[in-house]
Coordinates of C-alpha atoms in Angstrom, one line a residue:
Chain Q
X1 CA 78.1 37.0 15.9
X2 CA 79.4 36.1 19.3
X3 CA 80.5 32.6 18.3
X4 CA 82.2 34.1 15.2
X5 CA 84.1 36.5 17.4
X6 CA 85.1 33.9 19.9
X7 CA 86.4 31.8 17.0
X8 CA 88.8 34.6 16.3
X9 CA 89.8 35.0 20.0
X10 CA 90.7 31.3 20.1
X11 CA 92.4 31.0 16.7
X12 CA 94.3 34.2 16.4
X13 CA 96.6 33.4 19.3
X14 CA 97.0 29.8 18.1
X15 CA 97.9 31.0 14.6
X16 CA 100.3 33.6 16.1
X17 CA 102.0 30.9 18.2
X18 CA 102.3 28.6 15.2
X19 CA 103.9 31.4 13.3
X20 CA 106.4 32.2 16.0
X21 CA 107.3 28.5 16.3
X22 CA 107.7 28.0 12.6
X23 CA 109.8 31.1 12.3
X24 CA 112.2 30.0 15.1
X25 CA 112.3 26.5 13.7
X26 CA 113.1 27.9 10.3
X27 CA 116.0 29.9 11.6
X28 CA 117.6 26.7 13.0
X29 CA 117.5 25.0 9.6
X30 CA 120.5 25.2 7.4
X31 CA 124.1 24.1 7.0
X32 CA 125.2 25.3 10.4
X33 CA 123.4 23.4 13.2
X34 CA 121.9 25.9 15.6
X35 CA 119.4 25.0 18.3
X36 CA 116.2 27.1 18.7
X37 CA 117.2 28.0 22.3
X38 CA 120.3 29.6 21.0
X39 CA 118.3 31.4 18.4
X40 CA 116.1 33.0 21.0
X41 CA 119.1 33.8 23.2
X42 CA 120.7 35.7 20.3
X43 CA 117.4 37.5 19.6
X44 CA 117.0 38.5 23.2
X45 CA 120.6 39.6 23.4
X46 CA 119.9 42.1 20.7
X47 CA 117.2 43.9 22.7
X48 CA 118.9 46.8 24.3
X49 CA 118.9 47.0 28.1
X50 CA 118.1 43.3 28.3
X51 CA 121.1 41.3 29.4
X52 CA 119.9 37.9 30.3
X53 CA 122.5 35.7 28.8
X54 CA 126.2 35.5 28.8
X55 CA 127.3 36.9 25.4
X56 CA 130.3 34.6 25.3
X57 CA 128.3 31.4 25.0
X58 CA 128.2 31.6 21.2
X59 CA 130.6 32.5 18.5
X60 CA 130.5 35.6 16.4
X61 CA 129.9 33.6 13.3
X62 CA 126.9 31.9 14.8
X63 CA 125.5 35.3 15.7
X64 CA 126.1 36.5 12.1
X65 CA 124.3 33.5 10.7
X66 CA 121.3 33.8 12.9
X67 CA 121.0 37.6 13.1
X68 CA 122.3 38.8 9.7
X69 CA 121.5 36.0 7.4
X70 CA 118.7 33.7 8.5
X71 CA 116.5 35.9 10.6
X72 CA 116.0 38.7 8.1
X73 CA 115.1 36.1 5.5
X74 CA 112.6 34.3 7.7
X75 CA 111.1 37.6 8.7
X76 CA 110.8 38.8 5.2
X77 CA 109.2 35.5 4.3
X78 CA 106.6 36.0 7.0
X79 CA 105.9 39.6 5.9
X80 CA 105.7 38.8 2.2
X81 CA 103.4 35.8 2.9
X82 CA 101.2 37.9 5.1
X83 CA 101.0 40.6 2.4
X84 CA 100.1 38.3 -0.4
X85 CA 97.5 36.4 1.6
X86 CA 95.9 39.7 2.7
X87 CA 95.9 41.1 -0.8
X88 CA 94.4 37.9 -2.1
X89 CA 91.6 38.0 0.5
X90 CA 90.8 41.6 -0.3
X91 CA 90.9 41.0 -4.1
X92 CA 88.6 37.9 -3.8
X93 CA 86.1 39.9 -1.7
X94 CA 86.1 43.1 -3.7
X95 CA 86.0 41.4 -7.1
X96 CA 83.6 38.8 -5.8
X97 CA 85.6 36.2 -7.7
X98 CA 87.0 33.1 -6.1
X99 CA 89.8 32.9 -8.7
X100 CA 91.1 36.3 -7.9
X101 CA 94.7 36.4 -6.6
X102 CA 97.0 39.3 -6.0
X103 CA 98.3 39.2 -9.5
X104 CA 94.9 39.3 -11.3
X105 CA 95.0 43.0 -12.0
X106 CA 98.4 42.9 -13.6
X107 CA 100.4 44.2 -10.6
X108 CA 102.9 41.3 -10.7
X109 CA 103.3 41.3 -14.5
X110 CA 104.1 45.0 -14.3
X111 CA 106.5 44.5 -11.5
X112 CA 108.2 41.7 -13.3
X113 CA 108.6 43.8 -16.4
X114 CA 110.1 46.6 -14.4
X115 CA 112.5 44.2 -12.7
X116 CA 113.5 42.6 -16.0
X117 CA 114.3 46.1 -17.4
X118 CA 116.5 46.8 -14.4
X119 CA 118.4 43.5 -14.9
X120 CA 118.9 43.9 -18.6
X121 CA 119.9 47.5 -18.7
X122 CA 121.7 47.4 -15.4
X123 CA 119.9 50.6 -14.3
X124 CA 121.1 52.0 -11.1
X125 CA 119.5 55.1 -9.8
X126 CA 122.3 56.4 -7.6
X127 CA 120.3 57.7 -4.7
X128 CA 118.3 54.5 -4.6
X129 CA 121.3 52.3 -4.7
X130 CA 120.4 48.6 -4.1
X131 CA 116.7 49.6 -3.9
X132 CA 116.6 50.5 -7.6
X133 CA 115.2 47.0 -8.3
X134 CA 112.3 47.0 -5.8
X135 CA 111.5 50.6 -6.5
X136 CA 111.3 50.2 -10.2
X137 CA 109.4 47.0 -9.9
X138 CA 106.9 48.6 -7.5
X139 CA 106.5 51.6 -9.8
X140 CA 105.8 49.4 -12.9
X141 CA 103.4 47.2 -10.9
X142 CA 101.4 50.3 -9.8
X143 CA 101.4 51.7 -13.3
X144 CA 99.8 48.5 -14.6
X145 CA 97.1 48.7 -12.0
X146 CA 96.3 52.3 -12.9
X147 CA 96.1 51.4 -16.5
X148 CA 93.7 48.6 -15.7
X149 CA 91.6 50.9 -13.5
X150 CA 91.2 53.6 -16.1
X151 CA 90.6 51.1 -18.9
X152 CA 87.6 49.8 -17.0
X153 CA 86.2 53.1 -16.1
X154 CA 83.1 53.8 -18.1
X155 CA 80.8 56.7 -17.3
X156 CA 82.5 57.2 -14.0
X157 CA 81.7 53.7 -13.0
X158 CA 83.8 50.6 -12.8
X159 CA 82.0 47.4 -13.4
X160 CA 83.4 44.2 -12.0
X161 CA 83.3 42.2 -15.2
X162 CA 85.2 45.0 -17.0
X163 CA 87.9 45.4 -14.4
X164 CA 88.7 41.7 -14.5
X165 CA 88.8 41.7 -18.3
X166 CA 90.9 44.9 -18.3
X167 CA 93.3 43.1 -15.9
X168 CA 93.6 40.2 -18.4
X169 CA 94.2 42.6 -21.2
X170 CA 96.9 44.5 -19.4
X171 CA 98.5 41.3 -18.1
X172 CA 98.9 39.8 -21.5
X173 CA 100.2 43.0 -23.0
X174 CA 102.8 43.5 -20.3
X175 CA 103.5 39.8 -20.4
X176 CA 104.3 40.2 -24.1
X177 CA 106.7 43.1 -23.3
X178 CA 108.3 40.9 -20.7
X179 CA 108.8 38.1 -23.1
X180 CA 110.3 40.4 -25.6
X181 CA 112.8 41.7 -23.0
X182 CA 113.6 38.1 -22.1
X183 CA 114.1 37.1 -25.7
X184 CA 116.5 40.0 -26.3
X185 CA 118.4 39.5 -23.1
X186 CA 121.4 37.1 -23.1
X187 CA 123.3 36.3 -19.9
X188 CA 120.7 37.9 -17.6
X189 CA 118.0 35.5 -18.7
X190 CA 118.5 33.1 -15.8
X191 CA 118.6 35.9 -13.3
X192 CA 115.3 37.3 -14.5
X193 CA 113.6 33.9 -14.7
X194 CA 114.7 33.1 -11.2
X195 CA 113.6 36.4 -9.9
X196 CA 110.2 35.9 -11.5
X197 CA 109.8 32.5 -9.8
X198 CA 110.3 34.2 -6.5
X199 CA 113.0 34.0 -3.9
X200 CA 113.9 35.3 -0.5
X201 CA 117.6 34.8 -1.0
X202 CA 119.9 37.8 -0.8
X203 CA 117.8 39.7 1.7
X204 CA 119.1 41.7 4.6
X205 CA 117.5 43.9 7.2
X206 CA 117.2 46.9 4.9
X207 CA 114.5 45.2 2.9
X208 CA 112.6 44.4 6.0
X209 CA 112.9 48.0 7.2
X210 CA 111.2 49.2 4.1
X211 CA 108.5 46.6 3.5
X212 CA 107.5 45.9 7.1
X213 CA 106.0 49.3 7.9
X214 CA 104.1 49.4 4.6
X215 CA 102.6 46.0 5.1
X216 CA 101.8 46.5 8.8
X217 CA 100.1 49.8 8.3
X218 CA 98.0 48.6 5.4
X219 CA 97.0 45.5 7.3
X220 CA 95.7 47.7 10.1
X221 CA 93.9 50.0 7.7
X222 CA 92.3 47.1 5.9
X223 CA 90.8 45.9 9.1
X224 CA 88.6 49.0 9.2
X225 CA 87.0 47.8 6.0
X226 CA 86.0 44.4 7.3
X227 CA 82.3 45.4 7.6
X228 CA 82.3 46.7 4.0
X229 CA 83.9 43.5 2.7
X230 CA 81.2 41.4 4.3
X231 CA 78.5 43.6 3.0
X232 CA 79.9 43.4 -0.5
X233 CA 79.5 39.7 -0.1
X234 CA 75.8 40.1 0.1
X235 CA 75.8 41.7 -3.4
X236 CA 76.7 45.1 -4.6
X237 CA 73.2 46.5 -4.8
X238 CA 72.4 45.2 -1.3
X239 CA 75.6 46.9 0.0
X240 CA 74.6 50.1 -1.7
X241 CA 71.1 50.0 -0.2
X242 CA 72.6 49.5 3.3
X243 CA 74.7 52.6 2.8
X244 CA 78.0 51.4 1.4
X245 CA 79.5 53.7 -1.2
X246 CA 80.4 50.8 -3.4
X247 CA 82.5 52.5 -6.0
X248 CA 84.6 54.4 -3.5
X249 CA 85.1 51.4 -1.1
X250 CA 86.1 49.2 -4.0
X251 CA 88.6 51.8 -5.3
X252 CA 90.2 52.2 -1.8
X253 CA 90.4 48.5 -1.2
X254 CA 91.9 47.7 -4.6
X255 CA 94.6 50.4 -4.1
X256 CA 95.4 49.1 -0.7
X257 CA 95.7 45.5 -1.9
X258 CA 97.8 46.5 -4.9
X259 CA 100.2 48.5 -2.8
X260 CA 101.0 45.6 -0.6
X261 CA 101.1 43.2 -3.6
X262 CA 103.5 45.6 -5.3
X263 CA 105.6 46.0 -2.2
X264 CA 105.8 42.2 -1.7
X265 CA 106.6 41.4 -5.3
X266 CA 109.2 44.1 -5.5
X267 CA 111.4 42.5 -2.8
X268 CA 110.7 38.8 -3.5
X269 CA 109.5 38.3 -7.0
X270 CA 106.2 37.0 -8.0
X271 CA 105.5 34.2 -5.6
X272 CA 102.3 32.6 -6.8
X273 CA 99.6 30.6 -5.0
X274 CA 100.0 32.1 -1.5
X275 CA 97.4 34.8 -2.2
X276 CA 95.0 32.5 -4.0
X277 CA 95.1 29.5 -1.7
X278 CA 95.6 30.9 1.9
X279 CA 92.4 32.9 2.1
X280 CA 90.5 29.9 0.6
X281 CA 92.0 27.6 3.1
X282 CA 91.0 29.9 5.9
X283 CA 87.4 30.2 4.5
X284 CA 87.1 26.4 4.2
X285 CA 88.2 26.0 7.8
X286 CA 86.4 28.9 9.5
X287 CA 83.7 30.2 7.1
X288 CA 83.6 33.3 4.9
X289 CA 83.2 36.0 7.6
X290 CA 85.9 38.6 6.9
X291 CA 86.2 39.4 10.6
X292 CA 87.8 35.9 10.8
X293 CA 89.1 35.6 7.3
X294 CA 91.2 38.8 7.2
X295 CA 93.3 38.5 10.4
X296 CA 93.7 34.7 10.0
X297 CA 94.7 35.1 6.3
X298 CA 97.5 37.5 7.3
X299 CA 98.9 35.1 9.9
X300 CA 98.2 32.1 7.8
X301 CA 100.0 33.5 4.8
X302 CA 103.0 34.2 6.9
X303 CA 103.1 30.7 8.3
X304 CA 102.7 29.2 4.8
X305 CA 105.5 31.2 3.2
X306 CA 107.9 30.7 6.1
X307 CA 107.3 27.0 5.8
X308 CA 107.6 27.0 2.1
X309 CA 110.9 28.9 2.3
X310 CA 112.3 26.5 4.8
X311 CA 111.4 23.7 2.5
X312 CA 112.9 25.6 -0.5
X313 CA 116.3 26.0 1.0
X314 CA 116.7 22.7 2.8
X315 CA 115.2 20.0 0.6
X316 CA 117.9 20.0 -2.0
X317 CA 120.6 21.8 0.0
X318 CA 122.9 23.3 -0.8
X319 CA 120.8 24.1 -3.9
X320 CA 117.8 26.3 -3.5
X321 CA 114.4 25.6 -5.2
X322 CA 112.6 28.7 -6.4
X323 CA 110.0 29.6 -3.8
X324 CA 107.1 29.9 -6.3
X325 CA 107.7 26.3 -7.2
X326 CA 107.4 25.1 -3.6
X327 CA 104.3 27.2 -2.8
X328 CA 102.5 25.6 -5.8
X329 CA 103.8 22.1 -4.9
X330 CA 102.6 22.4 -1.3
X331 CA 99.6 24.6 -1.8
X332 CA 97.9 22.9 -4.8
X333 CA 97.5 19.4 -3.3
X334 CA 96.4 20.7 0.1
X335 CA 93.9 23.0 -1.5
X336 CA 92.6 20.1 -3.7
X337 CA 92.2 18.0 -0.6
X338 CA 90.2 20.6 1.2
X339 CA 88.1 21.3 -1.8
X340 CA 87.1 17.6 -2.1
X341 CA 86.4 17.5 1.6
X342 CA 84.2 20.6 1.7
X343 CA 80.5 19.6 1.8
X344 CA 79.1 22.8 0.4
X345 CA 79.9 25.9 -1.6
X346 CA 81.7 28.3 0.6
X347 CA 82.3 31.4 -1.5
Chain F
X1 CA 57.4 62.2 2.2
X2 CA 58.5 61.4 -1.4
X3 CA 58.0 63.7 -4.2
X4 CA 59.0 63.2 -7.9
X5 CA 58.8 66.2 -10.3
X6 CA 59.2 65.6 -14.0
X7 CA 61.7 62.9 -13.5
X8 CA 63.2 61.5 -16.7
X9 CA 65.9 58.9 -17.3
X10 CA 67.3 58.4 -20.8
X11 CA 69.7 55.6 -21.7
X12 CA 71.4 55.8 -25.1
X13 CA 68.8 58.5 -26.2
X14 CA 66.0 56.1 -25.3
X15 CA 63.7 57.4 -22.6
X16 CA 63.2 54.7 -19.9
X17 CA 61.4 57.1 -17.6
X18 CA 59.6 60.0 -19.2
X19 CA 58.4 63.1 -17.2
X20 CA 57.2 61.2 -14.2
X21 CA 55.6 63.1 -11.4
X22 CA 53.9 61.8 -8.3
X23 CA 54.1 62.1 -4.6
X24 CA 53.7 59.7 -1.7
X25 CA 52.2 60.7 1.6
X26 CA 53.8 59.6 4.9
X27 CA 52.5 56.3 6.1
X28 CA 50.9 55.3 2.8
X29 CA 51.6 52.2 0.8
X30 CA 51.8 52.8 -2.9
X31 CA 51.9 50.1 -5.6
X32 CA 53.7 50.7 -8.8
X33 CA 52.3 48.5 -11.5
X34 CA 52.5 48.3 -15.3
X35 CA 53.8 45.9 -18.1
X36 CA 57.4 44.9 -18.6
X37 CA 59.6 47.9 -19.6
X38 CA 57.2 50.4 -18.1
X39 CA 60.1 51.9 -16.1
X40 CA 58.9 50.8 -12.6
X41 CA 62.2 49.3 -11.5
X42 CA 64.1 52.3 -12.8
X43 CA 62.0 54.5 -10.6
X44 CA 63.1 52.5 -7.6
X45 CA 66.7 52.7 -8.7
X46 CA 66.5 56.5 -9.2
X47 CA 65.0 57.0 -5.7
X48 CA 67.5 54.7 -4.0
X49 CA 70.4 56.4 -5.8
X50 CA 71.6 53.5 -7.8
X51 CA 71.0 55.6 -10.9
X52 CA 70.9 59.3 -11.5
X53 CA 67.9 60.9 -13.3
X54 CA 68.7 62.7 -16.5
X55 CA 66.2 65.4 -15.6
X56 CA 63.8 66.3 -12.9
X57 CA 63.9 66.4 -9.1
X58 CA 63.4 63.6 -6.5
X59 CA 62.8 64.9 -3.0
X60 CA 62.7 62.8 0.1
X61 CA 61.4 64.6 3.2
X62 CA 61.7 67.9 1.4
X63 CA 65.3 67.4 0.3
X64 CA 66.9 66.6 -3.0
X65 CA 68.0 63.0 -3.0
X66 CA 71.0 63.8 -5.2
X67 CA 72.6 65.8 -2.4
X68 CA 72.5 62.9 0.0
X69 CA 75.4 60.6 0.5
X70 CA 74.8 56.9 0.1
X71 CA 75.0 56.4 3.8
X72 CA 72.6 59.2 4.7
X73 CA 70.1 57.9 2.2
X74 CA 70.3 54.5 3.7
X75 CA 69.5 56.0 7.1
X76 CA 66.1 57.0 5.7
X77 CA 65.3 54.4 3.0
X78 CA 65.7 50.7 2.8
X79 CA 65.3 48.6 -0.3
X80 CA 64.1 45.1 -0.9
X81 CA 64.8 43.7 -4.4
X82 CA 63.7 40.5 -6.1
X83 CA 67.2 39.0 -5.8
X84 CA 67.4 39.9 -2.2
X85 CA 70.6 38.8 -0.6
X86 CA 73.3 36.6 -2.2
X87 CA 73.6 33.2 -0.5
X88 CA 76.8 34.2 1.2
X89 CA 78.0 31.9 4.0
X90 CA 77.5 34.2 7.0
X91 CA 74.9 33.7 9.8
X92 CA 71.4 35.2 9.7
X93 CA 72.2 37.2 12.8
X94 CA 75.3 38.8 11.1
X95 CA 73.4 39.5 7.9
X96 CA 70.6 41.3 9.8
X97 CA 73.1 43.2 11.9
X98 CA 74.5 44.7 8.7
X99 CA 71.3 46.8 8.5
X100 CA 72.9 48.9 11.3
X101 CA 75.7 50.0 9.1
X102 CA 74.3 53.4 8.0
X103 CA 73.8 54.3 11.7
X104 CA 77.4 53.6 12.7
X105 CA 80.4 55.8 12.4
X106 CA 83.5 54.6 10.4
X107 CA 85.4 53.5 13.5
X108 CA 82.3 52.6 15.5
X109 CA 81.4 49.0 16.3
X110 CA 77.9 47.6 16.9
X111 CA 76.9 47.9 20.6
X112 CA 74.4 46.2 22.9
X113 CA 71.6 48.4 21.6
X114 CA 72.2 47.2 18.0
X115 CA 72.3 43.5 19.1
X116 CA 69.1 43.9 21.1
X117 CA 67.4 45.5 18.1
X118 CA 68.5 42.6 15.9
X119 CA 67.2 40.1 18.4
X120 CA 63.9 41.9 18.6
X121 CA 63.5 42.1 14.8
X122 CA 64.4 38.4 14.4
X123 CA 61.6 37.7 16.8
X124 CA 59.1 39.9 14.9
X125 CA 60.0 38.2 11.6
X126 CA 60.0 34.7 13.0
X127 CA 63.6 34.2 12.3
X128 CA 64.9 33.6 15.8
X129 CA 65.2 29.8 15.2
X130 CA 67.4 30.5 12.1
X131 CA 69.7 33.0 14.0
X132 CA 72.9 30.9 13.8
X133 CA 72.2 29.3 10.4
X134 CA 74.3 30.2 7.4
X135 CA 72.6 32.3 4.8
X136 CA 73.5 29.9 2.0
X137 CA 71.6 27.0 3.7
X138 CA 68.3 28.9 3.6
X139 CA 65.7 28.8 0.9
X140 CA 64.9 31.8 -1.3
X141 CA 61.8 32.6 0.8
X142 CA 63.7 32.4 4.1
X143 CA 66.5 34.6 2.6
X144 CA 64.0 37.2 1.6
X145 CA 62.7 37.2 5.1
X146 CA 66.2 37.9 6.3
X147 CA 66.4 40.8 3.8
X148 CA 63.2 42.2 5.4
X149 CA 64.6 41.8 8.8
X150 CA 67.8 43.6 7.7
X151 CA 65.7 46.4 6.3
X152 CA 63.8 46.7 9.6
X153 CA 67.0 46.9 11.6
X154 CA 67.9 49.8 9.3
X155 CA 64.9 51.7 10.8
X156 CA 64.0 53.7 7.7
X157 CA 61.1 56.0 7.2
X158 CA 60.6 54.8 3.7
X159 CA 60.7 51.3 2.2
X160 CA 61.2 50.6 -1.5
X161 CA 60.3 47.2 -2.8
X162 CA 61.2 46.0 -6.3
X163 CA 59.1 42.9 -7.0
X164 CA 60.1 41.3 -3.7
X165 CA 57.9 38.3 -4.2
X166 CA 58.8 37.3 -7.8
X167 CA 60.6 34.1 -6.9
X168 CA 58.5 33.1 -4.0
X169 CA 55.7 30.6 -3.5
X170 CA 52.3 31.9 -2.5
X171 CA 52.9 31.2 1.2
X172 CA 56.1 33.2 1.3
X173 CA 54.6 35.9 -0.9
X174 CA 51.8 36.5 1.6
X175 CA 54.2 36.2 4.5
X176 CA 56.6 38.9 3.1
X177 CA 53.8 41.3 2.2
X178 CA 52.1 40.8 5.6
X179 CA 55.4 41.6 7.3
X180 CA 55.6 44.8 5.3
X181 CA 51.9 45.7 6.0
X182 CA 52.3 45.1 9.8
X183 CA 55.5 47.2 9.8
X184 CA 53.7 50.0 7.9
X185 CA 50.8 50.1 10.4
X186 CA 53.1 49.8 13.4
X187 CA 55.7 52.5 12.6
X188 CA 53.9 54.7 10.1
X189 CA 56.3 53.5 7.4
X190 CA 55.9 54.8 3.9
X191 CA 56.0 52.1 1.3
X192 CA 56.6 52.2 -2.5
X193 CA 56.4 48.8 -4.1
X194 CA 56.8 47.5 -7.6
X195 CA 54.6 44.5 -8.0
X196 CA 53.9 42.4 -11.1
X197 CA 51.0 40.6 -9.4
X198 CA 48.0 42.9 -9.8
X199 CA 45.9 41.0 -7.3
X200 CA 48.5 41.3 -4.6
X201 CA 49.0 45.0 -5.5
X202 CA 45.2 45.6 -5.1
X203 CA 45.2 43.9 -1.8
X204 CA 48.3 45.3 -0.2
X205 CA 48.5 48.9 -1.4
X206 CA 46.5 52.0 -0.4
X207 CA 46.9 53.5 -3.9
X208 CA 48.2 52.3 -7.2
X209 CA 50.3 54.1 -9.9
X210 CA 49.9 52.5 -13.3
X211 CA 52.8 53.1 -15.6
X212 CA 53.4 52.3 -19.3
X213 CA 56.3 53.0 -21.6
X214 CA 58.0 55.2 -19.1
X215 CA 55.0 57.4 -18.3
X216 CA 52.4 57.5 -15.6
X217 CA 49.1 56.4 -17.1
X218 CA 46.9 56.7 -14.0
X219 CA 47.0 57.2 -10.3
X220 CA 44.2 56.1 -8.0
X221 CA 42.7 53.5 -5.7
X222 CA 42.5 49.9 -6.7
X223 CA 38.8 50.5 -7.5
X224 CA 39.8 52.9 -10.2
X225 CA 42.9 51.3 -11.6
X226 CA 41.9 47.6 -11.6
X227 CA 39.3 48.3 -14.3
X228 CA 38.7 46.4 -17.5
X229 CA 39.3 49.2 -20.0
X230 CA 42.4 50.5 -18.4
X231 CA 44.1 47.2 -18.1
X232 CA 43.1 46.2 -21.7
X233 CA 44.7 49.4 -23.0
X234 CA 48.0 49.0 -21.1
X235 CA 48.5 45.3 -21.0
X236 CA 46.8 44.2 -24.2
X237 CA 45.0 41.5 -22.4
X238 CA 41.4 41.3 -21.5
X239 CA 41.1 40.1 -18.0
X240 CA 37.9 39.4 -16.1
X241 CA 37.4 41.5 -13.0
X242 CA 35.7 40.0 -10.0
X243 CA 35.4 40.9 -6.3
X244 CA 37.4 39.2 -3.6
X245 CA 34.7 37.4 -1.6
X246 CA 36.0 38.6 1.8
X247 CA 37.5 42.0 1.2
X248 CA 35.5 43.1 -1.8
X249 CA 38.7 44.3 -3.5
X250 CA 38.7 44.0 -7.3
X251 CA 40.8 41.0 -8.5
X252 CA 41.6 39.8 -11.9
X253 CA 41.2 36.5 -13.7
X254 CA 43.0 35.8 -16.9

């Protein structure tokens, strides 16, 4: 107990520091050469009432690049990465399945389908404006989850095997719908495919303003369920006998995880591998205790995606590689290495 | 303490438990025995709220179990199953500490009193040396001892056991049942245990309930139940009955 807790006290600040460093490093990367000191000066100059630096020491275009182009993107990367890793950690714990990732219950297929419809039909709900795409994607993702949940509900009980199977069923059905839309679309095909592979391009502060509060509040709420997540690890019956309302806890956690998945996917597309791999990496490094796994997965996911995005936009600059490709490229070998090195089962 | 009145459980129109009634006095240890499919495990599941009875009333301390929340029920009853705890990689200390869950509020964290209780129980169950070991590095018998410790930390008035010794060697079997026996004597715990092993049941229980095909066949002391004719009828085997040389308790030989 005590040593577990102290593990978190040591590693949480270290992870946070690494995240901060990788974020500021990532802002410096790009066509325009900007030092990290300058990045921080611009950030601090934006804080009202704080006038530490002489405003004139950088040009207006530099400020635009840092503040309006790179920073929102890096921040969104961190938020989306945190969301996906948290969702993955929760799904793996609740479904007691090491292969579970944020997309296992069809949320991402639903969201992709919704996004494809928006692209093809050029829907624009006028009061949603530029948010039509994320809003529709979120809605479709959530609808898929509800279908999965009600399909797997038999006699007022949801069994684990059934819910995973129902997820597979809905995923393939929605996947077929998506393929149909893709086949019938003409010039939008490339846009849709690129969206599905995940990207943080074309983000500005408005996306952050919407998704950040959602993901922050759900991260905080989910930490209240750490005890329950650990107890589910000892077996569902054991958890019940110790006083956990298994059905209710599972429902709440799945909804929470699906909301953040939906939110993340709706702004950045279906970025794979983060949600599967990051929680596993944390487990391999620090053990399976959710008191450590949950907070470190959140920060770890943010670090991972910020790094992957920096890679995606610099390695073949000025071309961008789809983010989902990079996460798989980086994540899979590292995961494989850790898996080989691990001496015992850890899940 | 525990009172079952005409409890039935039907699954797909097939009666698993049929009109079962019995009561258990506080501080007693009752053994539930009978052949496979007699409905013993189902009785435990019905009392612990994992399943709901189709008919009948189950009362714990004078109150209908159905009305209790899962958490409230866990404050008063603990359960030990044959699978016990999954080999999940957390420490023995943390696993045992989970037994405090039903006594904590949603936002409440474990305090010093809880930690002290866990330390004390680890001492009683001889697990202090294993405290920081991961659950998945322990043997089945050691893990079952952790499960007992977790149940003790839960501080229930009633302990339900569903064949807790099935996968254990004789040393661990005796160890687990002795822990339960000592606990019963110490705290006036009420115990209801499903046991396959009739010899252990005769030795460790104050009274036996013999079930067959969902019904209660007989209730009584081991002297009454462990009898040639009764066992022949129910088990379709004809065991020899002898006396334990030390305790004089009836034991069977196949």
